[in-house]
């Protein structure tokens, strides 16, 4: 999910922030932005407009966290982080690649620290903090299920006929 680009907001009145500078950092984020832009139940939304300080347990320093989306409905306000499900669970140590495990573990700790700070920030304001994974997006109808197709037969190699 290393896709990124600028999202062109269609309903500029609904966007709370600089609608000319909306960046998605994954295709999932882009799909969520489209959903927010077109959803009549969404009164206001913004992307990475809120800054939340958090303490990172690994380097023992304070950092800044920008939640992916703030959504205002008539009856509630949500802070939302969009992440792959694998980044929301403790990484498993397979024994094959120590460096990969350390990186995944540090990412997990960073995420937990960010999300704890975001949860406290949201609660202080009467909002709710949620993490949306691909499973959440599929259940909401934002991501479509792709049907598996039959396995294709490989093509025969192309060879030129020898000249006679």
mmCIF file of C-alpha atoms in Angstrom:
data_model
loop_
_atom_site.group_PDB
_atom_site.id
_atom_site.type_symbol
_atom_site.label_atom_id
_atom_site.label_comp_id
_atom_site.label_asym_id
_atom_site.label_seq_id
_atom_site.Cartn_x
_atom_site.Cartn_y
_atom_site.Cartn_z
ATOM 1 C CA UNK A 1 0.000 0.000 0.000
ATOM 2 C CA UNK A 2 2.732 2.462 -0.873
ATOM 3 C CA UNK A 3 0.507 4.580 -3.113
ATOM 4 C CA UNK A 4 0.151 8.266 -2.446
ATOM 5 C CA UNK A 5 -1.244 11.299 -4.179
ATOM 6 C CA UNK A 6 -3.424 14.376 -3.909
ATOM 7 C CA UNK A 7 -7.133 13.962 -3.383
ATOM 8 C CA UNK A 8 -9.370 16.531 -5.087
ATOM 9 C CA UNK A 9 -12.191 17.342 -2.677
ATOM 10 C CA UNK A 10 -15.526 17.613 -4.508
ATOM 11 C CA UNK A 11 -17.637 18.940 -1.615
ATOM 12 C CA UNK A 12 -15.346 21.719 -0.399
ATOM 13 C CA UNK A 13 -17.944 22.946 2.126
ATOM 14 C CA UNK A 14 -17.697 19.603 3.952
ATOM 15 C CA UNK A 15 -13.899 19.700 4.239
ATOM 16 C CA UNK A 16 -12.630 21.326 7.447
ATOM 17 C CA UNK A 17 -9.165 22.542 6.494
ATOM 18 C CA UNK A 18 -7.185 23.308 3.355
ATOM 19 C CA UNK A 19 -9.133 21.442 0.665
ATOM 20 C CA UNK A 20 -6.382 22.141 -1.888
ATOM 21 C CA UNK A 21 -3.831 20.182 0.149
ATOM 22 C CA UNK A 22 -5.431 16.788 0.882
ATOM 23 C CA UNK A 23 -2.916 13.954 0.525
ATOM 24 C CA UNK A 24 -3.702 10.254 0.686
ATOM 25 C CA UNK A 25 -0.909 7.901 1.679
ATOM 26 C CA UNK A 26 -2.613 4.689 0.601
ATOM 27 C CA UNK A 27 -5.359 3.603 -1.757
ATOM 28 C CA UNK A 28 -7.440 2.719 1.294
ATOM 29 C CA UNK A 29 -7.198 6.324 2.494
ATOM 30 C CA UNK A 30 -8.187 7.559 -0.982
ATOM 31 C CA UNK A 31 -11.246 5.288 -0.955
ATOM 32 C CA UNK A 32 -12.203 6.538 2.525
ATOM 33 C CA UNK A 33 -11.835 10.156 1.349
ATOM 34 C CA UNK A 34 -14.199 9.464 -1.575
ATOM 35 C CA UNK A 35 -16.678 7.838 0.809
ATOM 36 C CA UNK A 36 -16.525 10.807 3.203
ATOM 37 C CA UNK A 37 -16.857 13.306 0.387
ATOM 38 C CA UNK A 38 -19.994 11.642 -1.003
ATOM 39 C CA UNK A 39 -21.653 10.412 2.212
ATOM 40 C CA UNK A 40 -24.635 12.640 3.138
ATOM 41 C CA UNK A 41 -24.390 11.578 6.805
ATOM 42 C CA UNK A 42 -20.917 13.169 7.066
ATOM 43 C CA UNK A 43 -21.238 16.840 8.013
ATOM 44 C CA UNK A 44 -17.513 17.717 8.088
ATOM 45 C CA UNK A 45 -14.266 15.838 7.615
ATOM 46 C CA UNK A 46 -10.556 16.546 7.497
ATOM 47 C CA UNK A 47 -7.352 14.615 6.914
ATOM 48 C CA UNK A 48 -4.210 14.999 9.038
ATOM 49 C CA UNK A 49 -5.325 18.406 10.312
ATOM 50 C CA UNK A 50 -5.033 17.494 14.025
ATOM 51 C CA UNK A 51 -1.691 17.209 15.830
ATOM 52 C CA UNK A 52 -1.481 14.949 18.900
ATOM 53 C CA UNK A 53 1.739 14.758 20.951
ATOM 54 C CA UNK A 54 2.708 11.247 22.076
ATOM 55 C CA UNK A 55 5.571 9.671 24.000
ATOM 56 C CA UNK A 56 7.410 6.909 22.116
ATOM 57 C CA UNK A 57 8.569 4.220 24.559
ATOM 58 C CA UNK A 58 11.444 3.045 22.329
ATOM 59 C CA UNK A 59 13.422 6.312 22.005
ATOM 60 C CA UNK A 60 11.971 7.917 25.170
ATOM 61 C CA UNK A 61 11.041 11.130 23.306
ATOM 62 C CA UNK A 62 7.895 13.055 22.454
ATOM 63 C CA UNK A 63 6.710 13.044 18.841
ATOM 64 C CA UNK A 64 3.747 14.401 16.865
ATOM 65 C CA UNK A 65 0.954 12.204 15.537
ATOM 66 C CA UNK A 66 -1.452 13.229 12.776
ATOM 67 C CA UNK A 67 -4.523 10.940 12.748
ATOM 68 C CA UNK A 68 -5.641 10.056 9.216
ATOM 69 C CA UNK A 69 -9.173 11.426 9.425
ATOM 70 C CA UNK A 70 -11.499 13.436 11.651
ATOM 71 C CA UNK A 71 -15.161 12.830 10.816
ATOM 72 C CA UNK A 72 -18.082 14.866 12.157
ATOM 73 C CA UNK A 73 -21.512 13.252 11.983
ATOM 74 C CA UNK A 74 -24.682 14.840 13.398
ATOM 75 C CA UNK A 75 -24.504 12.777 16.578
ATOM 76 C CA UNK A 76 -20.764 12.066 17.046
ATOM 77 C CA UNK A 77 -17.216 12.913 16.074
ATOM 78 C CA UNK A 78 -14.606 10.289 15.192
ATOM 79 C CA UNK A 79 -10.838 10.329 14.942
ATOM 80 C CA UNK A 80 -9.846 7.506 12.593
ATOM 81 C CA UNK A 81 -6.577 5.778 11.798
ATOM 82 C CA UNK A 82 -6.503 3.575 8.671
ATOM 83 C CA UNK A 83 -4.054 0.690 8.995
ATOM 84 C CA UNK A 84 -3.519 -2.836 7.700
ATOM 85 C CA UNK A 85 -4.769 -5.404 10.224
ATOM 86 C CA UNK A 86 -1.282 -6.890 10.542
ATOM 87 C CA UNK A 87 -0.022 -3.623 12.095
ATOM 88 C CA UNK A 88 -2.666 -3.744 14.827
ATOM 89 C CA UNK A 89 -1.515 -7.029 16.362
ATOM 90 C CA UNK A 90 1.671 -8.055 18.145
ATOM 91 C CA UNK A 91 4.187 -9.292 15.539
ATOM 92 C CA UNK A 92 5.074 -12.964 15.630
ATOM 93 C CA UNK A 93 8.691 -13.991 15.888
ATOM 94 C CA UNK A 94 9.318 -16.554 13.166
ATOM 95 C CA UNK A 95 13.053 -16.894 13.752
ATOM 96 C CA UNK A 96 13.904 -16.344 10.109
ATOM 97 C CA UNK A 97 14.588 -12.615 9.940
ATOM 98 C CA UNK A 98 15.606 -10.870 13.163
ATOM 99 C CA UNK A 99 15.808 -7.396 11.568
ATOM 100 C CA UNK A 100 12.277 -7.641 10.177
ATOM 101 C CA UNK A 101 10.929 -8.733 13.549
ATOM 102 C CA UNK A 102 12.638 -5.819 15.349
ATOM 103 C CA UNK A 103 11.243 -3.349 12.796
ATOM 104 C CA UNK A 104 7.721 -4.777 13.115
ATOM 105 C CA UNK A 105 7.953 -4.750 16.909
ATOM 106 C CA UNK A 106 9.099 -1.106 16.964
ATOM 107 C CA UNK A 107 6.267 -0.166 14.566
ATOM 108 C CA UNK A 108 3.778 -1.950 16.811
ATOM 109 C CA UNK A 109 5.027 -0.105 19.920
ATOM 110 C CA UNK A 110 4.935 3.249 18.052
ATOM 111 C CA UNK A 111 1.364 2.568 16.920
ATOM 112 C CA UNK A 112 0.253 1.604 20.424
ATOM 113 C CA UNK A 113 1.798 4.808 21.834
ATOM 114 C CA UNK A 114 0.114 6.934 19.140
ATOM 115 C CA UNK A 115 -3.249 5.282 19.594
ATOM 116 C CA UNK A 116 -3.188 5.604 23.382
ATOM 117 C CA UNK A 117 -2.529 9.348 23.009
ATOM 118 C CA UNK A 118 -5.229 9.657 20.319
ATOM 119 C CA UNK A 119 -7.753 7.802 22.473
ATOM 120 C CA UNK A 120 -7.070 10.147 25.415
ATOM 121 C CA UNK A 121 -7.235 13.204 23.122
ATOM 122 C CA UNK A 122 -10.582 12.083 21.694
ATOM 123 C CA UNK A 123 -12.079 11.228 25.100
ATOM 124 C CA UNK A 124 -11.099 14.655 26.463
ATOM 125 C CA UNK A 125 -13.229 16.233 23.727
ATOM 126 C CA UNK A 126 -16.168 13.805 23.860
ATOM 127 C CA UNK A 127 -15.088 12.159 20.582
ATOM 128 C CA UNK A 128 -14.292 8.556 19.748
ATOM 129 C CA UNK A 129 -11.034 7.124 18.365
ATOM 130 C CA UNK A 130 -11.265 4.179 15.954
ATOM 131 C CA UNK A 131 -8.830 2.110 13.914
ATOM 132 C CA UNK A 132 -10.167 1.044 10.523
ATOM 133 C CA UNK A 133 -8.502 -1.967 8.918
ATOM 134 C CA UNK A 134 -9.212 -3.558 5.555
ATOM 135 C CA UNK A 135 -11.823 -5.720 7.314
ATOM 136 C CA UNK A 136 -13.597 -2.608 8.616
ATOM 137 C CA UNK A 137 -13.503 -0.948 5.198
ATOM 138 C CA UNK A 138 -14.947 -4.054 3.512
ATOM 139 C CA UNK A 139 -17.732 -4.349 6.091
ATOM 140 C CA UNK A 140 -18.631 -0.667 5.536
ATOM 141 C CA UNK A 141 -18.723 -1.162 1.776
ATOM 142 C CA UNK A 142 -15.816 1.221 1.189
ATOM 143 C CA UNK A 143 -13.570 -1.547 -0.147
ATOM 144 C CA UNK A 144 -15.032 -3.975 -2.603
ATOM 145 C CA UNK A 145 -14.471 -7.706 -2.343
ATOM 146 C CA UNK A 146 -12.609 -8.991 -5.336
ATOM 147 C CA UNK A 147 -13.871 -12.269 -6.700
ATOM 148 C CA UNK A 148 -11.209 -14.844 -7.314
ATOM 149 C CA UNK A 149 -11.030 -15.810 -10.931
ATOM 150 C CA UNK A 150 -10.156 -19.158 -12.352
ATOM 151 C CA UNK A 151 -6.491 -19.820 -12.677
ATOM 152 C CA UNK A 152 -5.323 -18.850 -16.127
ATOM 153 C CA UNK A 153 -3.383 -21.251 -18.276
ATOM 154 C CA UNK A 154 0.123 -20.094 -19.108
ATOM 155 C CA UNK A 155 0.775 -19.152 -22.698
ATOM 156 C CA UNK A 156 3.043 -21.277 -24.832
ATOM 157 C CA UNK A 157 6.360 -19.612 -25.583
ATOM 158 C CA UNK A 158 6.408 -17.793 -28.884
ATOM 159 C CA UNK A 159 8.982 -19.086 -31.306
ATOM 160 C CA UNK A 160 9.597 -17.928 -34.792
ATOM 161 C CA UNK A 161 9.466 -20.625 -37.384
ATOM 162 C CA UNK A 162 12.877 -21.296 -38.871
ATOM 163 C CA UNK A 163 13.355 -20.044 -42.400
ATOM 164 C CA UNK A 164 13.693 -22.721 -45.070
#
